[in-house]
Amino acid sequence: MKRFYERVFVMNEKGYDEKKFVITEDTANEHIRSIGGFVRDIVTGARRKGVVLGMSGGIDCSVVARLCQEAGVYVKLFMLPDEDNMKKGSSHRDALALIDKFGFDYEVRDIGTACRAVEDELGLLNDLSRLNIRPRMRMMMLYAVAQNESCFVIGTGNLDERLLGYFTKWGDGASDLNPLGLLTKGEVRILARHLGVPTAIVDKPASAGLFEGQTDEDELGISYDQMDAFILRGTSGSVEADSRIMARMAMSRHKLEPIRVYRAIV
């Protein structure tokens, strides 16, 4: 009989992905080499110079940056804050600490003016529509740079976020390849420690970076430990949390499905 996590399916553009592995402290270095090879093969196979990565100062993007670096894949980090309020935040400082520790190539580009221009042009928007302009603006800028520099945009969404639909469609959910797509948050933390990601990044509450002080778990009403347990064992240990997880999975399924195309029935 399959272990529960082997029955977790996630849609991608080619069909279904199936999680067939669990990363542990003992296997972390093996997976670091394997994931690095996955990234390197895709980049070199397409004759790209490397990858561009949106750097928020969070654990997921920090792990992806280090995986690329360890694999010898050129990675350029782009910090894309929304005006001065984010430049003064802890995540901005954490990103700079990672960059300084490992010597990453990076740029800082403020998206505030561009976001204000879109908001002014469109007029009245609800809060969620307004907030989602930011991840979509960041992805538009990353793709413009990637095309200009013959690179790929590398994604950072983990399995928990994908199953819950906790990402912006055509925003932070968009990428050319994603090395973390079948890794739980706990597995990402294991890799982070083995890759030398600063403790301040590994231990801090996860945040989508929509505004200073926002955290994923507060917004979701589910902890990442509960989500990991649901994926790996079939239950979070809480009937209420399980129900919330399954409801979010059903509601956000459209985010993981390929674009639906009309095909005539003859």
PDB file of C-alpha atoms in Angstrom:
ATOM      1  CA  MET A   1       0.000   0.000   0.000  1.00  0.00           C
ATOM      2  CA  LYS A   2       1.262   3.475  -0.831  1.00  0.00           C
ATOM      3  CA  ARG A   3       2.215   5.800   1.982  1.00  0.00           C
ATOM      4  CA  PHE A   4      -0.172   8.741   2.211  1.00  0.00           C
ATOM      5  CA  TYR A   5       2.205  11.322   0.744  1.00  0.00           C
ATOM      6  CA  GLU A   6       2.588   9.150  -2.352  1.00  0.00           C
ATOM      7  CA  ARG A   7      -1.105   9.745  -3.025  1.00  0.00           C
ATOM      8  CA  VAL A   8      -0.778  13.532  -3.030  1.00  0.00           C
ATOM      9  CA  PHE A   9      -1.283  14.794  -6.574  1.00  0.00           C
ATOM     10  CA  VAL A  10      -0.605  18.308  -7.790  1.00  0.00           C
ATOM     11  CA  MET A  11      -1.626  19.584 -11.200  1.00  0.00           C
ATOM     12  CA  ASN A  12       0.951  21.121 -13.505  1.00  0.00           C
ATOM     13  CA  GLU A  13       0.925  22.048 -17.173  1.00  0.00           C
ATOM     14  CA  LYS A  14       1.676  18.456 -18.213  1.00  0.00           C
ATOM     15  CA  GLY A  15      -0.767  16.704 -15.932  1.00  0.00           C
ATOM     16  CA  TYR A  16      -0.222  15.476 -12.383  1.00  0.00           C
ATOM     17  CA  ASP A  17       2.908  15.525 -10.265  1.00  0.00           C
ATOM     18  CA  GLU A  18       3.193  12.843  -7.602  1.00  0.00           C
ATOM     19  CA  LYS A  19       5.240  13.195  -4.438  1.00  0.00           C
ATOM     20  CA  LYS A  20       7.315  10.021  -4.038  1.00  0.00           C
ATOM     21  CA  PHE A  21       9.924  11.155  -1.525  1.00  0.00           C
ATOM     22  CA  VAL A  22      10.434  12.699   1.890  1.00  0.00           C
ATOM     23  CA  ILE A  23      13.526  14.744   2.692  1.00  0.00           C
ATOM     24  CA  THR A  24      15.119  14.078   6.071  1.00  0.00           C
ATOM     25  CA  GLU A  25      18.229  15.365   7.814  1.00  0.00           C
ATOM     26  CA  ASP A  26      20.027  12.195   6.662  1.00  0.00           C
ATOM     27  CA  THR A  27      19.067  12.614   2.993  1.00  0.00           C
ATOM     28  CA  ALA A  28      19.252  16.421   2.740  1.00  0.00           C
ATOM     29  CA  ASN A  29      22.649  16.615   1.034  1.00  0.00           C
ATOM     30  CA  GLU A  30      21.636  13.967  -1.487  1.00  0.00           C
ATOM     31  CA  HIS A  31      18.549  16.004  -2.395  1.00  0.00           C
ATOM     32  CA  ILE A  32      20.553  19.228  -2.569  1.00  0.00           C
ATOM     33  CA  ARG A  33      22.728  17.619  -5.250  1.00  0.00           C
ATOM     34  CA  SER A  34      19.724  16.113  -7.044  1.00  0.00           C
ATOM     35  CA  ILE A  35      17.672  19.323  -7.069  1.00  0.00           C
ATOM     36  CA  GLY A  36      20.714  21.279  -8.195  1.00  0.00           C
ATOM     37  CA  GLY A  37      21.169  18.860 -11.086  1.00  0.00           C
ATOM     38  CA  PHE A  38      17.494  19.277 -12.007  1.00  0.00           C
ATOM     39  CA  VAL A  39      17.921  23.056 -12.226  1.00  0.00           C
ATOM     40  CA  ARG A  40      21.250  22.863 -14.048  1.00  0.00           C
ATOM     41  CA  ASP A  41      19.949  20.408 -16.660  1.00  0.00           C
ATOM     42  CA  ILE A  42      16.942  22.597 -17.500  1.00  0.00           C
ATOM     43  CA  VAL A  43      18.979  25.793 -17.724  1.00  0.00           C
ATOM     44  CA  THR A  44      21.843  24.348 -19.777  1.00  0.00           C
ATOM     45  CA  GLY A  45      19.497  22.261 -21.913  1.00  0.00           C
ATOM     46  CA  ALA A  46      17.724  25.448 -23.015  1.00  0.00           C
ATOM     47  CA  ARG A  47      21.046  27.265 -23.450  1.00  0.00           C
ATOM     48  CA  ARG A  48      20.126  29.913 -20.924  1.00  0.00           C
ATOM     49  CA  LYS A  49      22.692  31.999 -19.082  1.00  0.00           C
ATOM     50  CA  GLY A  50      21.115  31.249 -15.700  1.00  0.00           C
ATOM     51  CA  VAL A  51      18.059  32.243 -13.660  1.00  0.00           C
ATOM     52  CA  VAL A  52      16.544  35.353 -12.125  1.00  0.00           C
ATOM     53  CA  LEU A  53      14.897  35.115  -8.737  1.00  0.00           C
ATOM     54  CA  GLY A  54      12.635  37.437  -6.789  1.00  0.00           C
ATOM     55  CA  MET A  55      14.243  37.759  -3.350  1.00  0.00           C
ATOM     56  CA  SER A  56      11.896  38.611  -0.496  1.00  0.00           C
ATOM     57  CA  GLY A  57      14.155  37.595   2.378  1.00  0.00           C
ATOM     58  CA  GLY A  58      12.028  34.521   3.102  1.00  0.00           C
ATOM     59  CA  ILE A  59      13.133  30.927   3.496  1.00  0.00           C
ATOM     60  CA  ASP A  60      11.820  29.570   0.177  1.00  0.00           C
ATOM     61  CA  CYS A  61      13.589  32.054  -2.091  1.00  0.00           C
ATOM     62  CA  SER A  62      16.722  31.846   0.080  1.00  0.00           C
ATOM     63  CA  VAL A  63      16.835  28.060  -0.333  1.00  0.00           C
ATOM     64  CA  VAL A  64      16.306  28.288  -4.098  1.00  0.00           C
ATOM     65  CA  ALA A  65      19.081  30.869  -4.394  1.00  0.00           C
ATOM     66  CA  ARG A  66      21.487  28.639  -2.492  1.00  0.00           C
ATOM     67  CA  LEU A  67      20.478  25.515  -4.454  1.00  0.00           C
ATOM     68  CA  CYS A  68      21.340  27.339  -7.692  1.00  0.00           C
ATOM     69  CA  GLN A  69      24.603  28.596  -6.263  1.00  0.00           C
ATOM     70  CA  GLU A  70      25.631  25.135  -5.045  1.00  0.00           C
ATOM     71  CA  ALA A  71      24.786  23.698  -8.488  1.00  0.00           C
ATOM     72  CA  GLY A  72      26.952  26.254 -10.264  1.00  0.00           C
ATOM     73  CA  VAL A  73      23.958  27.903 -11.939  1.00  0.00           C
ATOM     74  CA  TYR A  74      24.206  31.670 -12.332  1.00  0.00           C
ATOM     75  CA  VAL A  75      21.463  33.322 -10.289  1.00  0.00           C
ATOM     76  CA  LYS A  76      20.676  37.017 -10.092  1.00  0.00           C
ATOM     77  CA  LEU A  77      18.484  38.152  -7.223  1.00  0.00           C
ATOM     78  CA  PHE A  78      15.989  40.967  -7.561  1.00  0.00           C
ATOM     79  CA  MET A  79      14.648  42.670  -4.456  1.00  0.00           C
ATOM     80  CA  LEU A  80      11.395  44.345  -5.479  1.00  0.00           C
ATOM     81  CA  PRO A  81      10.036  46.342  -2.526  1.00  0.00           C
ATOM     82  CA  ASP A  82       6.919  48.482  -2.585  1.00  0.00           C
ATOM     83  CA  GLU A  83       8.355  51.878  -1.629  1.00  0.00           C
ATOM     84  CA  ASP A  84      10.260  52.737   1.544  1.00  0.00           C
ATOM     85  CA  ASN A  85       7.967  50.917   3.977  1.00  0.00           C
ATOM     86  CA  MET A  86       9.300  47.526   2.817  1.00  0.00           C
ATOM     87  CA  LYS A  87      12.910  48.702   2.458  1.00  0.00           C
ATOM     88  CA  LYS A  88      12.952  49.378   6.185  1.00  0.00           C
ATOM     89  CA  GLY A  89      11.432  46.019   7.156  1.00  0.00           C
ATOM     90  CA  SER A  90      13.071  42.940   8.653  1.00  0.00           C
ATOM     91  CA  SER A  91      12.672  40.882   5.465  1.00  0.00           C
ATOM     92  CA  HIS A  92      14.672  43.449   3.483  1.00  0.00           C
ATOM     93  CA  ARG A  93      17.453  43.282   6.072  1.00  0.00           C
ATOM     94  CA  ASP A  94      17.378  39.472   6.045  1.00  0.00           C
ATOM     95  CA  ALA A  95      17.709  39.419   2.255  1.00  0.00           C
ATOM     96  CA  LEU A  96      20.730  41.721   2.398  1.00  0.00           C
ATOM     97  CA  ALA A  97      22.300  39.520   5.098  1.00  0.00           C
ATOM     98  CA  LEU A  98      21.943  36.433   2.860  1.00  0.00           C
ATOM     99  CA  ILE A  99      23.359  38.339  -0.121  1.00  0.00           C
ATOM    100  CA  ASP A 100      26.319  39.542   1.918  1.00  0.00           C
ATOM    101  CA  LYS A 101      27.037  36.095   3.376  1.00  0.00           C
ATOM    102  CA  PHE A 102      27.098  34.286   0.022  1.00  0.00           C
ATOM    103  CA  GLY A 103      28.085  37.054  -2.383  1.00  0.00           C
ATOM    104  CA  PHE A 104      25.030  36.983  -4.639  1.00  0.00           C
ATOM    105  CA  ASP A 105      24.650  39.304  -7.614  1.00  0.00           C
ATOM    106  CA  TYR A 106      21.561  41.425  -6.963  1.00  0.00           C
ATOM    107  CA  GLU A 107      19.574  44.548  -7.782  1.00  0.00           C
ATOM    108  CA  VAL A 108      16.921  46.499  -5.893  1.00  0.00           C
ATOM    109  CA  ARG A 109      14.040  47.868  -7.947  1.00  0.00           C
ATOM    110  CA  ASP A 110      11.113  49.699  -6.358  1.00  0.00           C
ATOM    111  CA  ILE A 111       7.714  48.621  -7.697  1.00  0.00           C
ATOM    112  CA  GLY A 112       5.742  51.306  -5.832  1.00  0.00           C
ATOM    113  CA  THR A 113       5.456  53.860  -8.637  1.00  0.00           C
ATOM    114  CA  ALA A 114       4.410  51.230 -11.190  1.00  0.00           C
ATOM    115  CA  CYS A 115       1.787  49.765  -8.819  1.00  0.00           C
ATOM    116  CA  ARG A 116       0.340  53.216  -8.066  1.00  0.00           C
ATOM    117  CA  ALA A 117       0.090  53.893 -11.795  1.00  0.00           C
ATOM    118  CA  VAL A 118      -1.933  50.695 -12.355  1.00  0.00           C
ATOM    119  CA  GLU A 119      -4.196  51.473  -9.405  1.00  0.00           C
ATOM    120  CA  ASP A 120      -4.792  55.031 -10.624  1.00  0.00           C
ATOM    121  CA  GLU A 121      -5.575  53.824 -14.139  1.00  0.00           C
ATOM    122  CA  LEU A 122      -8.044  51.146 -12.996  1.00  0.00           C
ATOM    123  CA  GLY A 123      -9.744  53.237 -10.342  1.00  0.00           C
ATOM    124  CA  LEU A 124     -11.699  51.609  -7.519  1.00  0.00           C
ATOM    125  CA  LEU A 125     -10.379  48.143  -6.588  1.00  0.00           C
ATOM    126  CA  ASN A 126     -11.115  45.946  -3.606  1.00  0.00           C
ATOM    127  CA  ASP A 127      -8.290  45.245  -1.171  1.00  0.00           C
ATOM    128  CA  LEU A 128      -7.375  41.815  -2.532  1.00  0.00           C
ATOM    129  CA  SER A 129      -7.285  42.990  -6.148  1.00  0.00           C
ATOM    130  CA  ARG A 130      -5.094  45.900  -5.121  1.00  0.00           C
ATOM    131  CA  LEU A 131      -2.680  43.747  -3.105  1.00  0.00           C
ATOM    132  CA  ASN A 132      -2.345  41.197  -5.897  1.00  0.00           C
ATOM    133  CA  ILE A 133      -1.065  43.885  -8.265  1.00  0.00           C
ATOM    134  CA  ARG A 134       2.234  43.660  -6.371  1.00  0.00           C
ATOM    135  CA  PRO A 135       3.164  40.010  -7.015  1.00  0.00           C
ATOM    136  CA  ARG A 136       1.995  40.384 -10.614  1.00  0.00           C
ATOM    137  CA  MET A 137       4.107  43.494 -11.077  1.00  0.00           C
ATOM    138  CA  ARG A 138       7.119  41.676  -9.621  1.00  0.00           C
ATOM    139  CA  MET A 139       6.672  38.751 -11.979  1.00  0.00           C
ATOM    140  CA  MET A 140       6.264  41.030 -14.985  1.00  0.00           C
ATOM    141  CA  MET A 141       9.555  42.721 -14.115  1.00  0.00           C
ATOM    142  CA  LEU A 142      11.329  39.394 -13.543  1.00  0.00           C
ATOM    143  CA  TYR A 143      10.207  38.069 -16.921  1.00  0.00           C
ATOM    144  CA  ALA A 144      11.295  41.258 -18.679  1.00  0.00           C
ATOM    145  CA  VAL A 145      14.763  40.984 -17.155  1.00  0.00           C
ATOM    146  CA  ALA A 146      14.958  37.223 -17.782  1.00  0.00           C
ATOM    147  CA  GLN A 147      14.146  37.631 -21.462  1.00  0.00           C
ATOM    148  CA  ASN A 148      16.601  40.496 -21.807  1.00  0.00           C
ATOM    149  CA  GLU A 149      19.423  38.503 -20.185  1.00  0.00           C
ATOM    150  CA  SER A 150      18.592  35.088 -21.709  1.00  0.00           C
ATOM    151  CA  CYS A 151      17.653  33.594 -18.343  1.00  0.00           C
ATOM    152  CA  PHE A 152      14.752  31.657 -16.866  1.00  0.00           C
ATOM    153  CA  VAL A 153      12.524  32.867 -14.040  1.00  0.00           C
ATOM    154  CA  ILE A 154      12.873  30.360 -11.225  1.00  0.00           C
ATOM    155  CA  GLY A 155       9.945  29.742  -8.876  1.00  0.00           C
ATOM    156  CA  THR A 156       9.922  29.284  -5.115  1.00  0.00           C
ATOM    157  CA  GLY A 157       6.457  27.972  -4.239  1.00  0.00           C
ATOM    158  CA  ASN A 158       6.485  24.942  -1.929  1.00  0.00           C
ATOM    159  CA  LEU A 159       3.996  22.059  -1.903  1.00  0.00           C
ATOM    160  CA  ASP A 160       1.954  23.459   0.992  1.00  0.00           C
ATOM    161  CA  GLU A 161       1.395  26.723  -0.859  1.00  0.00           C
ATOM    162  CA  ARG A 162       0.544  24.982  -4.117  1.00  0.00           C
ATOM    163  CA  LEU A 163      -2.029  22.653  -2.580  1.00  0.00           C
ATOM    164  CA  LEU A 164      -3.663  25.484  -0.634  1.00  0.00           C
ATOM    165  CA  GLY A 165      -3.512  27.823  -3.612  1.00  0.00           C
ATOM    166  CA  TYR A 166      -1.634  30.284  -1.434  1.00  0.00           C
ATOM    167  CA  PHE A 167      -0.096  32.264  -4.247  1.00  0.00           C
ATOM    168  CA  THR A 168      -1.191  34.859  -6.773  1.00  0.00           C
ATOM    169  CA  LYS A 169      -2.183  33.441 -10.136  1.00  0.00           C
ATOM    170  CA  TRP A 170       0.153  34.876 -12.796  1.00  0.00           C
ATOM    171  CA  GLY A 171       2.123  36.470  -9.949  1.00  0.00           C
ATOM    172  CA  ASP A 172       4.396  34.558  -7.586  1.00  0.00           C
ATOM    173  CA  GLY A 173       2.834  31.360  -8.961  1.00  0.00           C
ATOM    174  CA  ALA A 174       4.399  31.968 -12.388  1.00  0.00           C
ATOM    175  CA  SER A 175       7.831  30.585 -13.280  1.00  0.00           C
ATOM    176  CA  ASP A 176       9.743  28.577 -15.874  1.00  0.00           C
ATOM    177  CA  LEU A 177      10.830  25.933 -13.353  1.00  0.00           C
ATOM    178  CA  ASN A 178      10.187  25.298  -9.683  1.00  0.00           C
ATOM    179  CA  PRO A 179      12.593  23.187  -7.596  1.00  0.00           C
ATOM    180  CA  LEU A 180      10.426  23.332  -4.422  1.00  0.00           C
ATOM    181  CA  GLY A 181       7.061  22.407  -5.907  1.00  0.00           C
ATOM    182  CA  LEU A 182       6.896  18.986  -4.209  1.00  0.00           C
ATOM    183  CA  LEU A 183       8.662  19.940  -0.957  1.00  0.00           C
ATOM    184  CA  THR A 184       6.753  20.600   2.247  1.00  0.00           C
ATOM    185  CA  LYS A 185       7.644  23.608   4.359  1.00  0.00           C
ATOM    186  CA  GLY A 186       9.394  21.319   6.831  1.00  0.00           C
ATOM    187  CA  GLU A 187      11.526  19.850   4.049  1.00  0.00           C
ATOM    188  CA  VAL A 188      12.457  23.351   2.902  1.00  0.00           C
ATOM    189  CA  ARG A 189      13.590  24.151   6.459  1.00  0.00           C
ATOM    190  CA  ILE A 190      15.787  21.042   6.498  1.00  0.00           C
ATOM    191  CA  LEU A 191      17.476  22.091   3.259  1.00  0.00           C
ATOM    192  CA  ALA A 192      17.864  25.648   4.531  1.00  0.00           C
ATOM    193  CA  ARG A 193      19.886  24.489   7.522  1.00  0.00           C
ATOM    194  CA  HIS A 194      22.126  22.310   5.364  1.00  0.00           C
ATOM    195  CA  LEU A 195      22.633  25.164   2.897  1.00  0.00           C
ATOM    196  CA  GLY A 196      23.704  27.612   5.580  1.00  0.00           C
ATOM    197  CA  VAL A 197      20.729  29.952   5.274  1.00  0.00           C
ATOM    198  CA  PRO A 198      20.904  32.423   8.195  1.00  0.00           C
ATOM    199  CA  THR A 199      18.970  31.352  11.291  1.00  0.00           C
ATOM    200  CA  ALA A 200      16.997  34.601  11.264  1.00  0.00           C
ATOM    201  CA  ILE A 201      15.466  33.532   7.932  1.00  0.00           C
ATOM    202  CA  VAL A 202      14.952  29.869   8.849  1.00  0.00           C
ATOM    203  CA  ASP A 203      13.184  30.576  12.142  1.00  0.00           C
ATOM    204  CA  LYS A 204      11.030  33.592  11.317  1.00  0.00           C
ATOM    205  CA  PRO A 205       7.295  33.231  10.535  1.00  0.00           C
ATOM    206  CA  ALA A 206       6.626  32.764   6.831  1.00  0.00           C
ATOM    207  CA  SER A 207       5.182  35.777   5.026  1.00  0.00           C
ATOM    208  CA  ALA A 208       3.975  36.509   1.504  1.00  0.00           C
ATOM    209  CA  GLY A 209       5.436  39.991   1.902  1.00  0.00           C
ATOM    210  CA  LEU A 210       2.203  41.759   1.048  1.00  0.00           C
ATOM    211  CA  PHE A 211       2.853  44.216   3.875  1.00  0.00           C
ATOM    212  CA  GLU A 212       5.120  44.459   6.909  1.00  0.00           C
ATOM    213  CA  GLY A 213       3.964  42.193   9.743  1.00  0.00           C
ATOM    214  CA  GLN A 214       1.781  39.947   7.553  1.00  0.00           C
ATOM    215  CA  THR A 215       2.249  36.197   8.142  1.00  0.00           C
ATOM    216  CA  ASP A 216       1.022  33.219   6.122  1.00  0.00           C
ATOM    217  CA  GLU A 217      -0.266  31.238   9.090  1.00  0.00           C
ATOM    218  CA  ASP A 218      -2.337  34.117  10.478  1.00  0.00           C
ATOM    219  CA  GLU A 219      -3.930  34.657   7.095  1.00  0.00           C
ATOM    220  CA  LEU A 220      -4.555  30.957   6.410  1.00  0.00           C
ATOM    221  CA  GLY A 221      -5.691  30.001   9.888  1.00  0.00           C
ATOM    222  CA  ILE A 222      -3.569  26.840   9.461  1.00  0.00           C
ATOM    223  CA  SER A 223      -0.006  26.232  10.569  1.00  0.00           C
ATOM    224  CA  TYR A 224       2.600  24.849   8.196  1.00  0.00           C
ATOM    225  CA  ASP A 225       3.194  21.999  10.654  1.00  0.00           C
ATOM    226  CA  GLN A 226      -0.482  21.068  10.304  1.00  0.00           C
ATOM    227  CA  MET A 227      -0.282  21.249   6.523  1.00  0.00           C
ATOM    228  CA  ASP A 228       2.881  19.126   6.461  1.00  0.00           C
ATOM    229  CA  ALA A 229       1.224  16.519   8.670  1.00  0.00           C
ATOM    230  CA  PHE A 230      -1.818  16.464   6.379  1.00  0.00           C
ATOM    231  CA  ILE A 231       0.386  15.859   3.340  1.00  0.00           C
ATOM    232  CA  LEU A 232       2.660  13.245   4.922  1.00  0.00           C
ATOM    233  CA  ARG A 233       0.228  11.383   7.186  1.00  0.00           C
ATOM    234  CA  GLY A 234      -3.258  12.175   5.925  1.00  0.00           C
ATOM    235  CA  THR A 235      -4.359  14.351   8.824  1.00  0.00           C
ATOM    236  CA  SER A 236      -3.157  17.472  10.567  1.00  0.00           C
ATOM    237  CA  GLY A 237      -4.340  16.047  13.863  1.00  0.00           C
ATOM    238  CA  SER A 238      -7.248  18.489  13.921  1.00  0.00           C
ATOM    239  CA  VAL A 239     -10.642  17.846  12.332  1.00  0.00           C
ATOM    240  CA  GLU A 240     -11.184  21.586  11.949  1.00  0.00           C
ATOM    241  CA  ALA A 241      -7.795  22.138  10.285  1.00  0.00           C
ATOM    242  CA  ASP A 242      -8.307  19.140   7.962  1.00  0.00           C
ATOM    243  CA  SER A 243     -11.656  20.556   6.877  1.00  0.00           C
ATOM    244  CA  ARG A 244     -10.112  23.965   6.250  1.00  0.00           C
ATOM    245  CA  ILE A 245      -7.258  22.454   4.238  1.00  0.00           C
ATOM    246  CA  MET A 246      -9.570  20.386   2.037  1.00  0.00           C
ATOM    247  CA  ALA A 247     -11.871  23.361   1.452  1.00  0.00           C
ATOM    248  CA  ARG A 248      -8.952  25.537   0.339  1.00  0.00           C
ATOM    249  CA  MET A 249      -7.631  22.779  -1.915  1.00  0.00           C
ATOM    250  CA  ALA A 250     -11.005  22.471  -3.650  1.00  0.00           C
ATOM    251  CA  MET A 251     -11.472  26.239  -3.940  1.00  0.00           C
ATOM    252  CA  SER A 252      -8.047  26.878  -5.446  1.00  0.00           C
ATOM    253  CA  ARG A 253      -7.757  23.849  -7.732  1.00  0.00           C
ATOM    254  CA  HIS A 254      -8.165  26.120 -10.772  1.00  0.00           C
ATOM    255  CA  LYS A 255      -4.806  27.736  -9.986  1.00  0.00           C
ATOM    256  CA  LEU A 256      -2.975  24.482 -10.709  1.00  0.00           C
ATOM    257  CA  GLU A 257      -4.880  23.373 -13.787  1.00  0.00           C
ATOM    258  CA  PRO A 258      -3.713  24.048 -17.348  1.00  0.00           C
ATOM    259  CA  ILE A 259      -5.551  26.773 -19.254  1.00  0.00           C
ATOM    260  CA  ARG A 260      -8.750  25.294 -20.593  1.00  0.00           C
ATOM    261  CA  VAL A 261      -8.883  25.309 -24.380  1.00  0.00           C
ATOM    262  CA  TYR A 262     -12.001  24.640 -26.439  1.00  0.00           C
ATOM    263  CA  ARG A 263     -11.850  21.472 -28.508  1.00  0.00           C
ATOM    264  CA  ALA A 264     -14.694  20.793 -30.897  1.00  0.00           C
ATOM    265  CA  ILE A 265     -16.576  17.521 -30.431  1.00  0.00           C
ATOM    266  CA  VAL A 266     -16.985  15.848 -33.815  1.00  0.00           C
TER     267      VAL A 266
END
